[in-house]
Amino acid sequence: MHFLSQDLEDYIEQHSEKEPAHLAALNKETYQKILLPRMLSGHFQGRVLSMLSKLIRPKNILEIGTYTGYSALCLCEGMQKDGQLHTIDIKEELVDFQRKHFDKSAWGAQIVQHLGEGVNIIPTIDLKFDLVFIDADKENYLNYFELIVPKMNTGGIILSDNVLWSGKVVEPLQEKDMSTKVLLEYNKRLADDPRVETVLLPIRDGLTVSRVL
Ligand SMILES: C[S@@+](CC[C@H](N)C(=O)[O-])C[C@H]1O[C@@H](n2cnc3c(N)ncnc32)[C@H](O)[C@@H]1O
């Protein structure tokens, strides 16, 4: 769903930083070869992730939902020189594609891929994080949040994608729509949870920024 007109979206993109060449190539190859390419963050949201990461200057970053690696590479742009980005995905067929693009970038050696269910992998990573990007199955967002909060450094930032879910969060809830049900609960939890300060930004499909206190 487009919350803004195509003209405004185009204008916003034209007046934001250009998409770096290696990301434009990854974007193009994803559309040519991989199923569901619209899952990729894309030019504008990618520049938002890059800018946030550059402002935060994280040492360790965690991403849940690698897909083809686009958002991971955007988040790496602000990572400290001795930092690591850990990224989790359940799709084995994406691993080589991700690695090819990670190794073409400046951060290949700092990116650690994990294959499996996010809820199983997160507890096995023995690190504290300054920046986390949650962008996988919506049904597990609350579980991811609970697993992640104790692993955050004070002042760390948790970003949650697709929290407006194409506008379904303000429409009548369909009984079988588990994703919207969980997202409604998730958005309420983030707004009320005293462990974080939260602002929900109407960027693309909704991007929440939560600062851990
Ligand atoms: C929206 S895509 C991620 C897009 C990527 N972050 C980007 O912006 O380019 C969601 C990804 O989450 C992965 N995923 C879905 N369920 C998962 C789970 N239970 N554990 C880990 N990854 C999962 C999917 O395989 C998919 O690649």
CSV table of C-alpha atoms and ligand atoms in Angstrom, one decimal:
chain,number,residue,atom,x,y,z
A,1,MET,CA,0.0,0.0,0.0
A,2,HIS,CA,1.2,3.6,-0.8
A,3,PHE,CA,0.3,6.0,2.0
A,4,LEU,CA,1.6,8.9,-0.1
A,5,SER,CA,0.9,9.6,-3.8
A,6,GLN,CA,3.4,8.2,-6.3
A,7,ASP,CA,4.4,11.8,-7.1
A,8,LEU,CA,5.2,12.6,-3.5
A,9,GLU,CA,7.2,9.3,-3.2
A,10,ASP,CA,9.2,10.1,-6.3
A,11,TYR,CA,9.8,13.6,-5.0
A,12,ILE,CA,11.0,12.3,-1.6
A,13,GLU,CA,13.4,9.8,-3.3
A,14,GLN,CA,14.7,12.5,-5.7
A,15,HIS,CA,15.5,14.8,-2.7
A,16,SER,CA,17.2,12.1,-0.6
A,17,GLU,CA,20.7,10.6,-0.9
A,18,LYS,CA,21.1,8.6,-4.1
A,19,GLU,CA,21.0,4.8,-3.9
A,20,PRO,CA,24.6,3.6,-3.8
A,21,ALA,CA,25.7,1.6,-6.9
A,22,HIS,CA,26.2,-1.7,-5.0
A,23,LEU,CA,22.7,-1.5,-3.5
A,24,ALA,CA,21.1,-0.6,-6.9
A,25,ALA,CA,22.8,-3.7,-8.3
A,26,LEU,CA,21.5,-5.9,-5.4
A,27,ASN,CA,18.0,-4.3,-5.8
A,28,LYS,CA,18.0,-5.1,-9.5
A,29,GLU,CA,19.3,-8.7,-9.1
A,30,THR,CA,16.7,-9.4,-6.4
A,31,TYR,CA,13.9,-8.3,-8.8
A,32,GLN,CA,15.4,-10.4,-11.6
A,33,LYS,CA,16.0,-13.6,-9.6
A,34,ILE,CA,14.3,-13.9,-6.2
A,35,LEU,CA,10.7,-14.4,-5.2
A,36,LEU,CA,8.7,-11.6,-3.5
A,37,PRO,CA,11.2,-8.8,-4.3
A,38,ARG,CA,8.9,-6.2,-2.8
A,39,MET,CA,10.1,-7.4,0.6
A,40,LEU,CA,13.4,-5.6,0.1
A,41,SER,CA,13.6,-2.3,1.9
A,42,GLY,CA,14.5,-0.3,-1.2
A,43,HIS,CA,16.0,3.1,-2.0
A,44,PHE,CA,14.2,5.4,0.4
A,45,GLN,CA,13.8,3.2,3.5
A,46,GLY,CA,17.4,2.0,2.9
A,47,ARG,CA,18.6,5.5,3.1
A,48,VAL,CA,16.6,6.0,6.3
A,49,LEU,CA,18.2,2.9,7.8
A,50,SER,CA,21.7,4.1,6.7
A,51,MET,CA,21.1,7.5,8.2
A,52,LEU,CA,19.9,6.2,11.5
A,53,SER,CA,22.9,3.8,11.7
A,54,LYS,CA,25.3,6.7,11.0
A,55,LEU,CA,23.6,8.7,13.7
A,56,ILE,CA,23.8,5.8,16.2
A,57,ARG,CA,27.3,4.6,15.3
A,58,PRO,CA,26.5,1.1,16.6
A,59,LYS,CA,29.2,-1.5,17.5
A,60,ASN,CA,27.0,-4.6,17.3
A,61,ILE,CA,23.9,-4.8,15.1
A,62,LEU,CA,21.3,-7.5,14.9
A,63,GLU,CA,18.9,-8.0,12.1
A,64,ILE,CA,16.0,-10.5,12.0
A,65,GLY,CA,14.9,-11.1,8.4
A,66,THR,CA,17.9,-10.8,6.0
A,67,TYR,CA,16.1,-11.6,2.8
A,68,THR,CA,18.7,-10.7,0.1
A,69,GLY,CA,20.8,-8.5,2.4
A,70,TYR,CA,19.7,-5.0,1.3
A,71,SER,CA,18.8,-3.6,4.7
A,72,ALA,CA,21.8,-5.4,6.3
A,73,LEU,CA,24.2,-3.5,4.0
A,74,CYS,CA,22.4,-0.2,4.7
A,75,LEU,CA,22.7,-0.7,8.5
A,76,CYS,CA,26.4,-1.5,8.0
A,77,GLU,CA,27.1,2.0,6.7
A,78,GLY,CA,27.1,3.4,10.2
A,79,MET,CA,28.7,0.5,12.0
A,80,GLN,CA,32.0,1.0,14.0
A,81,LYS,CA,35.2,-0.4,12.4
A,82,ASP,CA,35.4,-3.2,14.9
A,83,GLY,CA,31.7,-3.9,14.9
A,84,GLN,CA,29.7,-6.9,13.7
A,85,LEU,CA,26.3,-7.3,12.1
A,86,HIS,CA,24.5,-10.5,12.8
A,87,THR,CA,21.6,-11.3,10.5
A,88,ILE,CA,19.1,-14.1,10.7
A,89,ASP,CA,16.9,-15.7,8.1
A,90,ILE,CA,15.0,-19.0,7.8
A,91,LYS,CA,15.5,-19.4,4.0
A,92,GLU,CA,18.5,-21.5,3.2
A,93,GLU,CA,18.2,-20.8,-0.6
A,94,LEU,CA,19.1,-17.1,0.1
A,95,VAL,CA,22.4,-17.7,2.0
A,96,ASP,CA,24.7,-17.8,-1.0
A,97,PHE,CA,23.0,-14.8,-2.7
A,98,GLN,CA,23.4,-12.8,0.5
A,99,ARG,CA,27.1,-13.8,0.9
A,100,LYS,CA,27.9,-12.9,-2.7
A,101,HIS,CA,26.7,-9.3,-2.1
A,102,PHE,CA,28.1,-9.0,1.4
A,103,ASP,CA,31.5,-10.0,0.1
A,104,LYS,CA,31.3,-7.4,-2.7
A,105,SER,CA,30.8,-4.7,0.0
A,106,ALA,CA,33.3,-3.2,2.5
A,107,TRP,CA,31.7,-5.2,5.4
A,108,GLY,CA,31.8,-8.8,4.2
A,109,ALA,CA,34.1,-9.9,7.0
A,110,GLN,CA,32.0,-8.2,9.7
A,111,ILE,CA,28.7,-9.7,8.7
A,112,VAL,CA,27.7,-13.0,10.4
A,113,GLN,CA,24.8,-14.9,8.7
A,114,HIS,CA,22.6,-17.2,10.8
A,115,LEU,CA,20.2,-19.7,9.3
A,116,GLY,CA,17.1,-20.7,11.2
A,117,GLU,CA,14.1,-19.5,13.2
A,118,GLY,CA,14.7,-16.1,14.8
A,119,VAL,CA,13.4,-17.2,18.2
A,120,ASN,CA,15.9,-20.1,18.3
A,121,ILE,CA,18.9,-18.1,17.0
A,122,ILE,CA,18.6,-14.9,19.1
A,123,PRO,CA,19.4,-16.6,22.5
A,124,THR,CA,22.5,-18.2,21.0
A,125,ILE,CA,24.2,-14.9,20.1
A,126,ASP,CA,26.2,-13.8,23.1
A,127,LEU,CA,26.5,-10.1,22.4
A,128,LYS,CA,25.0,-6.8,23.5
A,129,PHE,CA,23.5,-4.7,20.7
A,130,ASP,CA,23.3,-1.0,19.9
A,131,LEU,CA,21.0,-1.4,17.0
A,132,VAL,CA,18.4,-4.0,16.1
A,133,PHE,CA,16.2,-4.2,13.0
A,134,ILE,CA,13.1,-6.5,13.3
A,135,ASP,CA,11.9,-7.3,9.8
A,136,ALA,CA,10.7,-11.0,9.7
A,137,ASP,CA,7.5,-12.9,10.5
A,138,LYS,CA,5.0,-10.5,12.2
A,139,GLU,CA,3.5,-13.3,14.4
A,140,ASN,CA,6.8,-13.4,16.3
A,141,TYR,CA,7.4,-9.6,16.8
A,142,LEU,CA,6.4,-9.7,20.5
A,143,ASN,CA,8.7,-12.7,21.0
A,144,TYR,CA,11.6,-11.0,19.2
A,145,PHE,CA,11.1,-7.9,21.3
A,146,GLU,CA,11.1,-9.8,24.6
A,147,LEU,CA,14.2,-11.8,23.6
A,148,ILE,CA,16.0,-8.6,22.4
A,149,VAL,CA,15.4,-6.1,25.2
A,150,PRO,CA,17.7,-7.8,27.7
A,151,LYS,CA,20.4,-8.0,25.0
A,152,MET,CA,20.4,-4.2,24.3
A,153,ASN,CA,22.9,-1.7,25.6
A,154,THR,CA,21.3,1.3,27.3
A,155,GLY,CA,20.4,3.9,24.7
A,156,GLY,CA,20.3,1.2,22.0
A,157,ILE,CA,17.7,1.4,19.3
A,158,ILE,CA,15.2,-1.2,18.2
A,159,LEU,CA,13.7,-0.6,14.7
A,160,SER,CA,10.5,-2.5,13.8
A,161,ASP,CA,9.4,-2.6,10.2
A,162,ASN,CA,5.9,-2.9,8.7
A,163,VAL,CA,4.1,-1.8,11.8
A,164,LEU,CA,1.3,-0.2,9.8
A,165,TRP,CA,0.8,-3.4,7.8
A,166,SER,CA,-0.6,-1.7,4.7
A,167,GLY,CA,-3.0,0.3,6.9
A,168,LYS,CA,-4.7,-2.9,8.4
A,169,VAL,CA,-3.9,-1.7,11.9
A,170,VAL,CA,-6.8,0.9,11.6
A,171,GLU,CA,-9.2,-1.3,9.7
A,172,PRO,CA,-11.8,-3.8,11.2
A,173,LEU,CA,-9.8,-6.9,12.3
A,174,GLN,CA,-10.5,-10.1,10.4
A,175,GLU,CA,-10.8,-13.0,12.8
A,176,LYS,CA,-8.1,-15.2,11.1
A,177,ASP,CA,-5.6,-12.3,10.5
A,178,MET,CA,-3.0,-13.3,13.1
A,179,SER,CA,-0.3,-10.9,11.7
A,180,THR,CA,-2.5,-7.8,12.2
A,181,LYS,CA,-3.6,-9.1,15.6
A,182,VAL,CA,-0.1,-9.4,16.8
A,183,LEU,CA,1.0,-6.1,15.3
A,184,LEU,CA,-1.9,-4.3,17.1
A,185,GLU,CA,-0.7,-5.8,20.4
A,186,TYR,CA,2.9,-5.1,19.5
A,187,ASN,CA,2.4,-1.4,18.7
A,188,LYS,CA,0.4,-1.0,21.9
A,189,ARG,CA,3.2,-2.8,23.9
A,190,LEU,CA,5.9,-0.6,22.5
A,191,ALA,CA,4.0,2.6,23.2
A,192,ASP,CA,3.3,1.5,26.8
A,193,ASP,CA,6.5,-0.4,27.8
A,194,PRO,CA,8.5,1.5,30.4
A,195,ARG,CA,11.7,0.0,29.2
A,196,VAL,CA,11.6,1.9,25.9
A,197,GLU,CA,10.8,5.3,24.4
A,198,THR,CA,9.0,4.8,21.1
A,199,VAL,CA,8.0,6.8,18.1
A,200,LEU,CA,6.2,5.3,15.2
A,201,LEU,CA,7.3,6.9,11.9
A,202,PRO,CA,5.0,6.7,8.8
A,203,ILE,CA,7.9,5.6,6.6
A,204,ARG,CA,7.0,3.2,3.9
A,205,ASP,CA,4.8,0.5,5.7
A,206,GLY,CA,5.5,2.0,9.1
A,207,LEU,CA,8.9,2.0,11.0
A,208,THR,CA,9.0,2.2,14.7
A,209,VAL,CA,12.0,3.6,16.5
A,210,SER,CA,12.3,2.4,20.2
A,211,ARG,CA,15.1,3.7,22.4
A,212,VAL,CA,16.0,1.4,25.3
A,213,LEU,CA,16.2,3.2,28.6
B,1,LIG,C1,10.6,-8.6,4.6
B,1,LIG,S1,11.8,-9.8,4.4
B,1,LIG,C2,13.3,-8.9,5.0
B,1,LIG,C3,13.7,-7.8,4.1
B,1,LIG,C4,15.1,-7.3,4.4
B,1,LIG,N1,15.2,-6.9,5.8
B,1,LIG,C5,15.3,-6.0,3.6
B,1,LIG,O1,14.8,-5.0,4.0
B,1,LIG,O2,15.9,-6.1,2.5
B,1,LIG,C6,11.5,-10.9,5.7
B,1,LIG,C7,12.5,-12.1,5.8
B,1,LIG,O3,12.2,-12.7,7.0
B,1,LIG,C8,12.5,-14.1,6.9
B,1,LIG,N2,11.7,-14.9,7.9
B,1,LIG,C9,10.4,-15.1,7.9
B,1,LIG,N3,10.1,-15.9,9.0
B,1,LIG,C10,11.3,-16.0,9.7
B,1,LIG,C11,11.6,-16.6,11.0
B,1,LIG,N4,10.7,-17.3,11.7
B,1,LIG,N5,12.9,-16.6,11.4
B,1,LIG,C12,13.9,-15.9,10.6
B,1,LIG,N6,13.6,-15.3,9.4
B,1,LIG,C13,12.3,-15.4,9.0
B,1,LIG,C14,12.0,-14.4,5.5
B,1,LIG,O4,12.6,-15.6,4.9
B,1,LIG,C15,12.4,-13.1,4.7
B,1,LIG,O5,13.6,-13.3,4.0
